[in-house]
XYZ file of C-alpha atoms in Angstrom:
698
model
C -85.783 -11.022 84.934
C -83.624 -8.899 87.307
C -83.166 -5.221 86.648
C -79.453 -4.527 86.055
C -79.858 -0.932 84.998
C -78.985 0.241 88.499
C -76.522 -1.903 90.444
C -76.236 -0.923 94.094
C -72.771 -1.739 95.549
C -74.219 -1.773 99.052
C -76.700 -4.466 98.011
C -73.911 -6.393 96.365
C -71.952 -6.290 99.637
C -74.937 -7.599 101.611
C -76.308 -10.043 99.076
C -74.042 -12.932 99.937
C -71.808 -14.341 102.577
C -68.963 -12.540 100.942
C -70.520 -9.230 102.008
C -69.340 -9.614 105.584
C -65.828 -10.364 104.391
C -65.841 -7.387 102.061
C -67.030 -5.159 104.901
C -64.161 -6.387 107.053
C -61.731 -5.699 104.215
C -63.153 -2.245 103.539
C -62.898 -1.282 107.197
C -59.361 -2.603 107.425
C -58.057 -0.638 104.438
C -55.905 2.348 105.627
C -58.023 4.737 103.590
C -61.470 6.312 103.729
C -63.862 4.682 101.186
C -67.404 5.637 100.202
C -69.885 5.362 97.341
C -72.385 8.080 96.327
C -75.233 8.049 93.788
C -74.313 10.187 90.828
C -77.617 11.982 90.423
C -78.644 12.449 94.076
C -75.159 12.571 95.691
C -76.507 10.470 98.543
C -74.247 8.023 100.305
C -74.912 4.380 99.597
C -71.817 2.939 101.279
C -69.012 4.082 103.603
C -66.362 2.218 105.493
C -65.818 2.911 109.176
C -62.849 5.298 108.605
C -64.851 7.466 106.163
C -67.976 7.569 108.339
C -65.965 8.494 111.425
C -64.242 11.352 109.572
C -67.704 12.757 108.835
C -68.814 12.398 112.439
C -71.192 9.516 111.537
C -71.444 5.747 111.842
C -71.504 3.378 108.891
C -75.330 3.191 109.247
C -76.206 6.802 110.010
C -74.305 8.123 107.008
C -76.304 5.992 104.544
C -78.739 8.103 102.544
C -77.055 11.331 103.667
C -76.351 13.919 101.016
C -72.669 14.625 100.432
C -73.174 18.266 101.370
C -74.695 17.324 104.747
C -71.733 15.174 105.804
C -69.225 18.037 105.825
C -69.073 21.669 106.908
C -70.284 24.487 104.671
C -66.709 25.694 104.069
C -65.516 22.196 103.197
C -68.422 21.642 100.799
C -67.642 24.929 99.051
C -64.096 23.682 98.526
C -64.929 20.154 97.289
C -68.177 20.742 95.378
C -66.424 21.679 92.098
C -64.477 18.383 92.165
C -67.650 16.459 93.013
C -69.574 18.014 90.097
C -66.721 17.208 87.720
C -66.791 13.552 88.769
C -70.592 13.462 88.579
C -70.111 14.557 84.976
C -67.952 11.515 84.294
C -64.407 12.811 84.990
C -61.960 10.988 87.258
C -60.670 13.564 89.712
C -57.652 13.606 92.053
C -56.853 16.475 94.394
C -55.363 17.229 97.825
C -56.781 19.333 100.607
C -56.336 20.166 104.245
C -58.767 18.944 106.866
C -58.927 18.728 110.642
C -59.353 15.373 112.349
C -61.560 14.700 115.380
C -58.831 15.946 117.702
C -58.545 19.217 115.776
C -55.169 18.320 114.260
C -54.483 19.613 110.761
C -54.112 16.796 108.264
C -53.371 16.689 104.538
C -55.434 14.197 102.514
C -55.353 13.003 98.930
C -58.843 12.471 97.422
C -59.666 10.207 94.475
C -63.165 10.550 92.870
C -63.810 7.759 90.371
C -66.998 7.678 88.254
C -68.945 4.366 88.275
C -70.023 3.751 84.673
C -72.201 0.946 83.283
C -73.292 0.670 79.661
C -72.178 4.252 79.144
C -74.282 5.536 81.988
C -72.830 6.962 85.222
C -74.423 5.365 88.238
C -72.320 6.646 91.080
C -69.063 7.981 92.441
C -66.388 5.950 94.216
C -64.575 7.999 96.853
C -61.162 7.034 98.267
C -59.290 9.342 100.629
C -55.691 8.724 101.793
C -54.037 10.538 104.720
C -50.719 11.850 103.328
C -49.882 14.158 106.244
C -46.565 12.464 106.965
C -45.348 12.782 103.373
C -46.693 16.311 103.102
C -44.901 17.424 106.251
C -41.674 15.775 105.148
C -41.850 17.355 101.703
C -42.668 20.752 103.164
C -39.783 20.495 105.621
C -37.384 19.523 102.870
C -38.700 22.265 100.617
C -38.424 24.925 103.324
C -34.996 23.664 104.311
C -33.839 23.748 100.721
C -35.204 27.254 100.295
C -33.420 28.445 103.434
C -30.228 26.681 102.415
C -30.409 28.144 98.913
C -30.890 31.664 100.277
C -28.067 31.193 102.763
C -25.638 29.570 100.353
C -26.281 32.309 97.803
C -25.900 35.139 100.290
C -22.911 33.860 102.272
C -19.350 34.560 101.247
C -18.287 31.280 102.828
C -17.923 28.222 100.654
C -20.406 25.406 101.272
C -19.876 21.852 100.095
C -22.341 19.018 100.613
C -20.870 15.547 100.499
C -21.519 11.946 101.419
C -18.499 9.861 102.365
C -16.286 12.491 100.771
C -18.109 12.550 97.413
C -19.368 16.011 96.526
C -23.149 16.286 96.221
C -23.419 20.037 95.711
C -21.755 23.380 96.411
C -22.507 27.084 96.254
C -21.087 29.905 94.147
C -18.508 30.770 96.792
C -17.129 27.236 96.464
C -16.780 27.729 92.712
C -14.742 30.872 93.342
C -12.623 29.132 95.963
C -11.559 26.151 93.833
C -11.901 27.666 90.353
C -14.278 24.965 89.075
C -17.969 25.141 88.222
C -20.258 23.216 90.543
C -21.022 20.754 87.750
C -17.305 19.971 87.516
C -17.049 19.382 91.252
C -20.143 17.243 91.860
C -19.325 13.539 92.052
C -15.622 14.040 92.716
C -13.794 13.333 95.958
C -13.260 16.374 98.147
C -9.658 15.218 98.507
C -9.138 16.208 94.858
C -9.255 19.830 96.028
C -7.183 19.462 99.219
C -3.399 19.700 99.438
C -1.998 16.157 99.909
C -0.398 16.798 103.302
C -3.884 17.439 104.726
C -5.580 14.346 103.239
C -5.287 12.234 106.384
C -6.551 15.079 108.569
C -9.620 15.443 106.336
C -10.270 11.693 106.339
C -9.987 11.507 110.138
C -12.269 14.518 110.541
C -14.977 12.939 108.344
C -14.793 9.400 109.737
C -14.945 10.655 113.309
C -17.955 12.854 112.515
C -16.277 15.837 114.144
C -17.875 19.290 114.137
C -15.051 21.462 115.509
C -12.968 23.954 113.525
C -9.731 22.936 111.861
C -7.473 24.352 109.161
C -6.386 22.894 105.820
C -5.099 24.144 102.468
C -7.351 24.053 99.387
C -5.885 23.854 95.880
C -7.310 26.262 93.308
C -7.554 25.221 89.691
C -4.660 27.526 88.845
C -2.427 25.854 91.439
C -2.804 28.529 94.110
C -2.713 27.242 97.682
C -5.502 28.796 99.780
C -5.570 28.339 103.566
C -9.103 27.775 104.857
C -10.808 27.182 108.173
C -13.305 24.312 107.967
C -16.197 23.281 110.161
C -18.365 20.281 109.269
C -21.762 19.072 110.401
C -23.641 15.833 109.859
C -27.114 16.370 108.402
C -30.063 13.934 108.658
C -31.716 12.569 105.542
C -34.538 10.140 104.813
C -31.987 7.816 103.339
C -28.345 7.946 104.312
C -27.188 11.061 106.187
C -24.750 13.463 104.553
C -22.337 16.178 105.720
C -22.040 19.867 105.021
C -18.681 21.613 105.275
C -18.283 25.381 105.616
C -14.952 26.682 104.280
C -13.746 30.149 105.242
C -10.829 31.659 103.325
C -8.311 32.758 105.980
C -5.630 34.021 103.612
C -5.832 37.557 104.999
C -5.644 36.297 108.579
C -2.626 34.120 107.770
C -0.880 37.002 106.082
C -1.469 39.219 109.107
C -0.216 36.486 111.447
C 2.835 35.820 109.289
C 3.569 39.536 109.106
C 3.155 39.831 112.865
C 5.394 36.801 113.382
C 8.057 38.338 111.158
C 7.810 41.790 112.681
C 7.873 40.370 116.216
C 11.250 38.839 115.391
C 12.673 41.455 113.020
C 13.488 45.128 112.938
C 10.996 47.143 110.914
C 13.541 49.469 109.303
C 16.325 47.103 108.291
C 14.373 43.813 108.265
C 17.223 42.311 110.289
C 16.498 39.938 113.192
C 15.803 41.825 116.422
C 16.993 41.270 119.993
C 14.474 38.523 120.728
C 15.350 36.584 117.595
C 19.052 37.005 118.328
C 18.722 35.709 121.887
C 16.652 32.725 120.706
C 19.177 31.806 118.019
C 22.078 32.373 120.369
C 20.452 30.125 122.959
C 19.982 27.360 120.388
C 23.559 27.791 119.191
C 24.992 27.485 122.699
C 22.864 24.406 123.406
C 24.230 22.805 120.217
C 27.841 23.754 120.926
C 28.049 22.729 124.610
C 28.108 18.941 124.021
C 30.618 19.427 121.197
C 32.823 21.762 123.278
C 32.382 24.181 120.395
C 33.017 27.914 120.273
C 31.025 31.001 119.296
C 31.688 34.719 119.166
C 29.450 37.743 119.547
C 30.382 41.083 117.964
C 28.559 44.138 119.343
C 28.714 46.959 116.739
C 27.879 50.568 117.556
C 28.145 53.476 115.085
C 30.301 56.332 116.327
C 28.678 59.796 116.399
C 25.437 58.505 114.863
C 23.332 60.602 117.239
C 25.030 63.782 116.019
C 24.440 62.919 112.364
C 20.841 61.910 113.065
C 20.033 65.134 114.884
C 21.821 67.435 112.418
C 20.733 65.843 109.112
C 17.341 64.532 110.224
C 15.757 61.170 110.970
C 15.168 60.377 107.315
C 18.912 60.551 106.643
C 19.561 58.629 109.848
C 17.206 55.830 108.776
C 18.910 55.675 105.378
C 22.313 55.334 107.080
C 21.037 52.561 109.351
C 19.558 50.691 106.394
C 22.806 51.000 104.426
C 24.785 49.829 107.468
C 22.578 46.741 107.706
C 23.182 45.923 104.035
C 26.952 46.300 104.440
C 26.961 44.073 107.509
C 25.042 41.322 105.710
C 27.399 41.338 102.734
C 30.553 41.550 104.860
C 29.982 38.601 107.205
C 30.520 34.966 106.318
C 27.807 32.535 105.183
C 26.120 31.143 108.281
C 26.814 34.188 110.442
C 23.810 36.049 111.849
C 23.377 39.840 111.770
C 20.801 41.479 114.075
C 19.806 45.003 115.024
C 19.139 45.624 118.709
C 17.856 49.169 118.261
C 19.017 52.666 117.368
C 22.582 52.321 116.021
C 23.385 49.000 117.748
C 24.001 45.849 115.715
C 25.212 42.371 116.697
C 26.940 39.688 114.623
C 26.837 36.063 115.817
C 29.651 33.792 114.632
C 28.700 30.172 115.248
C 31.171 28.431 112.895
C 34.970 28.874 112.973
C 34.547 31.221 115.920
C 37.871 31.263 117.687
C 39.373 34.571 118.772
C 41.375 34.874 115.541
C 38.204 34.344 113.453
C 36.286 36.955 115.431
C 39.226 39.363 115.105
C 39.335 38.888 111.314
C 35.575 39.482 110.914
C 35.740 42.546 113.178
C 38.598 44.039 111.152
C 36.605 43.490 107.959
C 33.606 45.278 109.476
C 35.769 48.197 110.610
C 36.897 48.687 107.016
C 33.543 48.136 105.326
C 31.487 50.309 107.676
C 33.984 53.194 107.659
C 33.507 53.820 103.936
C 31.594 57.073 103.338
C 27.863 56.930 102.683
C 26.611 59.186 99.850
C 23.814 61.246 101.392
C 22.315 64.102 99.374
C 25.437 64.199 97.215
C 27.701 64.566 100.259
C 29.768 61.736 101.773
C 28.976 60.864 105.410
C 31.422 58.581 107.198
C 30.499 56.672 110.350
C 33.141 54.519 111.982
C 32.091 51.587 114.171
C 33.212 50.609 117.655
C 33.095 46.829 118.115
C 33.084 44.745 121.306
C 33.677 40.982 121.188
C 32.722 38.228 123.651
C 33.624 34.565 123.202
C 31.831 31.382 124.200
C 32.466 29.622 126.508
C 35.186 31.662 128.194
C 33.247 34.953 128.437
C 29.839 33.587 129.408
C 27.527 30.578 129.289
C 24.201 32.266 128.576
C 22.962 34.497 125.727
C 22.292 37.403 128.091
C 25.730 37.185 129.671
C 27.544 37.034 126.324
C 25.542 39.971 125.003
C 26.188 42.024 128.135
C 29.919 41.319 127.991
C 30.121 42.190 124.284
C 28.318 45.457 125.089
C 30.861 46.217 127.805
C 33.709 45.518 125.407
C 32.132 47.894 122.870
C 31.980 50.613 125.532
C 35.694 50.114 126.156
C 36.294 50.411 122.405
C 34.584 53.824 122.456
C 36.577 54.885 125.502
C 39.727 53.782 123.660
C 39.245 56.315 120.881
C 36.405 54.734 118.846
C 36.788 53.056 115.429
C 38.439 49.970 116.992
C 37.626 46.543 118.373
C 38.020 45.232 121.911
C 37.705 41.728 123.332
C 35.857 41.388 126.626
C 37.989 41.118 129.771
C 36.831 40.418 133.303
C 37.997 43.834 134.494
C 35.354 45.457 132.245
C 32.447 43.992 134.228
C 31.017 46.723 136.353
C 29.561 44.329 138.993
C 32.004 42.097 140.812
C 30.971 39.025 142.845
C 31.441 41.137 145.966
C 29.072 43.769 144.543
C 26.456 41.145 143.701
C 26.556 39.844 147.267
C 26.177 43.427 148.489
C 23.170 44.011 146.187
C 21.521 40.825 147.421
C 22.023 41.920 151.039
C 20.525 45.337 150.254
C 17.497 43.754 148.568
C 16.883 41.500 151.548
C 17.071 44.540 153.823
C 14.704 46.428 151.517
C 12.158 43.629 151.828
C 12.479 43.519 155.605
C 12.383 47.313 156.020
C 9.628 47.975 153.440
C 11.778 50.174 151.213
C 9.598 49.578 148.150
C 6.911 51.928 146.917
C 4.347 51.860 144.133
C 3.760 54.374 141.376
C 0.524 54.311 139.425
C 0.123 55.039 135.729
C -3.441 55.908 134.642
C -5.204 54.172 131.767
C -7.697 56.346 129.868
C -10.580 55.515 127.525
C -10.073 56.985 124.070
C -13.806 57.270 123.427
C -14.567 59.792 126.174
C -11.221 60.477 127.941
C -12.627 58.834 131.065
C -10.451 57.115 133.645
C -10.369 53.355 132.967
C -7.823 52.047 135.485
C -4.258 52.097 136.786
C -1.170 49.973 136.392
C 0.880 49.479 139.569
C 4.641 49.901 139.033
C 7.117 49.051 141.791
C 10.083 51.274 142.754
C 12.906 50.791 145.292
C 14.033 53.557 147.636
C 17.693 52.553 147.496
C 19.639 53.767 150.550
C 22.424 55.221 148.385
C 21.048 55.670 144.863
C 17.597 57.017 145.620
C 14.561 55.861 143.623
C 15.469 52.818 141.476
C 13.264 51.455 138.683
C 12.273 47.774 138.384
C 14.579 47.142 135.413
C 17.534 47.443 137.765
C 16.511 44.949 140.436
C 13.575 42.683 139.393
C 15.673 40.335 137.231
C 18.326 40.147 139.956
C 15.623 39.479 142.574
C 14.265 36.634 140.459
C 17.746 35.137 140.102
C 18.297 35.265 143.881
C 14.866 33.909 144.839
C 13.621 37.201 146.262
C 10.775 37.924 143.837
C 8.062 36.166 145.877
C 8.026 38.528 148.889
C 8.308 41.556 146.580
C 5.427 40.311 144.424
C 3.218 39.639 147.438
C 3.865 43.130 148.801
C 3.071 44.754 145.441
C -0.222 42.838 145.156
C -1.340 43.718 148.685
C -0.308 47.381 148.504
C -1.968 47.937 145.104
C -5.287 46.481 146.319
C -5.119 48.372 149.632
C -4.442 51.688 147.891
C -7.189 51.232 145.314
C -9.721 50.436 148.030
C -8.675 53.652 149.791
C -9.118 55.660 146.590
C -12.567 54.204 146.052
C -13.494 55.266 149.563
C -12.148 58.768 148.804
C -14.429 59.172 145.786
C -12.157 58.203 142.905
C -14.095 56.423 140.137
C -14.317 52.685 140.780
C -11.839 51.466 138.197
C -9.538 48.422 138.352
C -5.820 48.249 139.058
C -3.413 46.044 137.082
C -0.599 44.118 138.773
C 2.153 42.328 136.853
C 2.848 38.675 137.645
C 6.022 37.178 136.175
C 6.479 33.659 134.843
C 8.859 32.911 137.717
C 6.272 33.974 140.299
C 3.764 31.555 138.777
C 6.260 28.742 139.220
C 7.478 29.684 142.693
C 4.306 30.583 144.579
C 0.588 29.921 144.737
C -0.536 33.137 143.050
C -4.218 32.230 143.179
C -4.134 31.659 146.938
C -2.280 34.948 147.423
C -4.899 36.823 145.387
C -7.771 35.337 147.386
C -6.049 36.270 150.650
C -5.284 39.838 149.561
C -8.848 40.442 148.352
C -10.124 39.146 151.667
C -7.710 41.243 153.716
C -8.231 44.508 151.804
C -11.952 44.118 151.075
C -11.414 44.945 147.404
C -14.032 43.441 145.078
C -12.458 40.964 142.600
C -13.661 42.866 139.533
C -11.352 45.760 140.428
C -8.181 43.664 140.206
C -6.477 42.770 136.937
C -3.513 40.439 136.606
C -1.053 41.151 133.793
C 0.994 38.291 132.381
C 3.210 38.182 129.309
C 2.693 36.097 126.170
C 5.677 33.982 127.196
C 3.710 32.726 130.195
C 0.973 31.437 127.874
C 3.436 29.841 125.492
C 5.793 28.308 128.071
C 3.349 27.333 130.828
C 0.227 26.663 128.788
C -1.255 23.968 131.031
C -0.672 25.717 134.348
C -1.571 29.101 132.865
C -4.862 27.828 131.470
C -5.889 26.405 134.851
C -4.904 29.556 136.711
C -6.655 31.881 134.249
C -9.822 29.795 134.443
C -9.692 30.021 138.240
C -9.158 33.811 138.069
C -12.134 34.140 135.726
C -14.262 32.123 138.159
C -13.088 34.390 140.986
C -14.012 37.505 138.978
C -10.469 38.840 138.528
C -9.557 40.261 135.101
C -6.606 39.093 133.010
C -4.509 41.150 130.569
C -1.762 40.023 128.196
C 1.137 42.436 128.631
C 3.624 43.400 125.898
C 1.425 41.724 123.280
C 3.070 41.266 119.892
C 6.532 40.446 121.225
C 5.794 36.780 121.851
C 3.823 35.854 118.701
C 0.704 34.209 120.034
C -1.557 33.035 117.223
C -5.278 33.811 117.137
C -6.157 30.134 117.579
C -3.786 29.920 120.572
C -5.281 32.918 122.389
C -8.842 31.619 121.897
C -8.096 28.920 124.472
C -7.682 31.340 127.351
C -10.169 33.441 129.359
C -8.524 36.806 128.641
C -10.055 40.274 129.014
C -7.466 42.654 127.515
C -4.507 42.794 125.173
C -1.805 45.388 125.850
C 0.114 46.462 122.755
C 3.813 46.632 123.578
C 5.247 50.159 123.611
C 7.905 49.162 121.050
C 5.159 48.986 118.406
C 3.623 52.335 119.426
C 6.674 54.559 119.879
C 7.385 55.089 116.145
C 3.755 55.495 115.056
C 2.287 57.088 113.046
C 5.501 57.593 111.035
C 6.440 53.890 110.804
C 4.070 52.128 108.422
C 5.285 48.724 109.622
C 4.416 49.559 113.220
C 1.048 51.000 112.148
C 0.319 47.725 110.347
C 1.238 45.705 113.442
C -0.854 47.895 115.757
C -3.804 47.665 113.339
C -3.537 43.876 113.200
C -3.359 43.542 116.998
C -6.424 45.758 117.490
C -8.377 43.798 114.889
C -7.269 40.517 116.458
C -8.318 41.713 119.896
C -11.735 42.792 118.696
C -12.245 39.486 116.843
C -11.715 37.779 120.217
C -14.096 40.219 121.965
C -11.166 41.655 123.949
C -10.450 45.242 124.948
C -7.142 46.595 123.647
C -4.745 48.859 125.579
C -1.861 50.694 123.926
C 1.217 51.366 126.076
C 3.838 54.063 125.552
C 1.492 56.675 124.065
C 3.334 59.995 124.087
C 1.910 62.246 121.350
C -1.508 63.523 120.235
C -0.806 62.013 116.798
C -0.466 58.586 118.380
C -3.708 59.075 120.308
C -5.527 60.138 117.142
C -4.215 57.120 115.222
C -5.183 54.681 117.974
C -8.651 56.201 118.278
C -9.149 55.920 114.520
C -8.067 52.263 114.620
C -10.591 51.474 117.363
C -8.176 51.015 120.285
C -10.091 51.080 123.570
C -7.606 52.322 126.166
C -4.239 54.110 126.247
C -1.511 54.806 128.778
C 1.821 56.600 128.551
C 3.675 59.799 129.220
C 1.403 61.641 126.784
C -1.412 61.239 129.338
C 0.475 60.930 132.591
C 3.778 59.760 133.963
C 3.574 57.145 136.742
C 2.268 58.912 139.846
C 2.867 58.487 143.543
C -0.195 57.606 145.587
C -0.568 61.181 146.871
C -0.401 62.573 143.321
C -3.281 60.507 141.930
C -6.279 62.434 143.295
C -4.887 65.864 142.247
C -4.094 64.458 138.824
C -7.626 63.142 138.504
C -9.153 66.498 139.392
C -6.901 68.280 136.883
C -7.638 65.690 134.228
C -11.385 66.100 134.693
C -11.108 69.847 134.370
C -9.021 69.573 131.201
C -11.406 67.025 129.685
C -14.356 69.376 130.261
C -12.528 72.240 128.525
C -11.356 70.119 125.590
C -14.084 69.405 122.974
C -14.420 65.749 121.974
């Protein structure tokens, strides 16, 4: 009778024809399988995968003790599990092990006791390689941990979604929309987006875009919050999902809106400024020309304002100007525009019912209203106005011409005893056609005879008072009038097609002079040359720059080209190509008179720009004007956010320098540091400036 007390699985496998089949099956299973005696822990069976992992064959491992088939360290780790199974307990655990190639693997081990009639005969061993799952789980776990730390720490809102359905969000998202994450999960992200942006969001998601764009998010309380969004598609074991990062840009929008308003309005009176007036006047004339319509421009100047301002103080003067603005707004008709040009100069635009009789009636009303005394400190102060009137189309076809003629008529009103109105007449124009022809002839002679000269205004670093560069400013040695500034001939030269030879001469002379200064020992700093929008249209500026650098030997990094915001806004395509070419050449680019053209942050990011120059109109009244301080602060912050250096023009007082230094402005120029200098004055100025800087503590 056979002894069944001890059944050997190995003998079972070899006792019949089925043994060969079972061996084939055991070796084909994607797991390591073995059988050990319970009392001796000697191997009685192992498939090929198990034997190979122990460095043995299926024959050599038979009879080997479990301890001898692994390393000492491995046995120390697995012995407790083995003893537990030998005692009758089914055991499952995971551990790390290195394969034959030395690669770290993660395995899952099952130890199953073999029991018969209540007695334990052996231990079944099955080992599965779970490295792939382990690595995936670890990656997900580490990613989740990193994402959790980031989403908790960041102030930016994070939303995870799949096909627009919210999967999760962080605390910043809860603050942004006013809902708890549990209230957001499962809902469409469009539920939290202002309707006019729905299509933009849908297009952004369906196209899988990952660039920045702006939308408006709706808070639970109805508040509209502008945000900048960037999305990214994330891989997943199943279907991929997207993460969107939302940055609240309310503060940025407010700064931009304030800058936009202040660029078009007067800070004291909040009236439209000259630029806004000229834009509106241009649009009005374009609308009226096809209709053969009429418009009128009233130029208002307060008589003896300078005397009152100087005797009673600027605070009283500002109060009078503000009160004048209020009276003008209430006195004109609905639809009429009131603007302040500066100081005590105001303009009223009549675009409806604007015949001469209408303009006369409005002017008479203003004479009466503005002449009423102003109560100042308990005392009445009366300021009469002088008013000049120009009419469209008879007195001019362009905004500038109408404004100039109204100004001339106002001057005649003052000469006629003040406190009256005068219509423009041709005899008031100081420059006749004959005089214009004479000026053109003189300019042509000036170009041919090299009557132009350059003055150089230094730019200084606020941090250490070191020399940072120069701006080249053209002057004309007029044969009769002496030295004439650019304001008196550049616009005329542009109108007569003479700006190209002047601009080429300025560029060449500035580079030649700077190279000479470098050779004489002046610090190697750049020189800035202004290029107008008309020059960009009329000549190949890039070719001229290359030729001048070649001819003078000046290194490109010492030349800066200054262009205005209007060039960027009006010639965006051509400007972008030219600026990219200048950057490739190594020439610097500055935006001149920044703040007067209202370039948005997103717009400026497109261009390879090195510096922003704050227009002097924003600097001149600092630090007393809080509006101008706010604008200057915003421009400096905007420049730094774009990694640009910022230059302030028109700096005249130590208080302005101190303010700009506190705000983080990089460079300054203006009469407070130096007036524009002739070429022979620059080196002496530099020596004197160095000496003063050494004596003045930082």
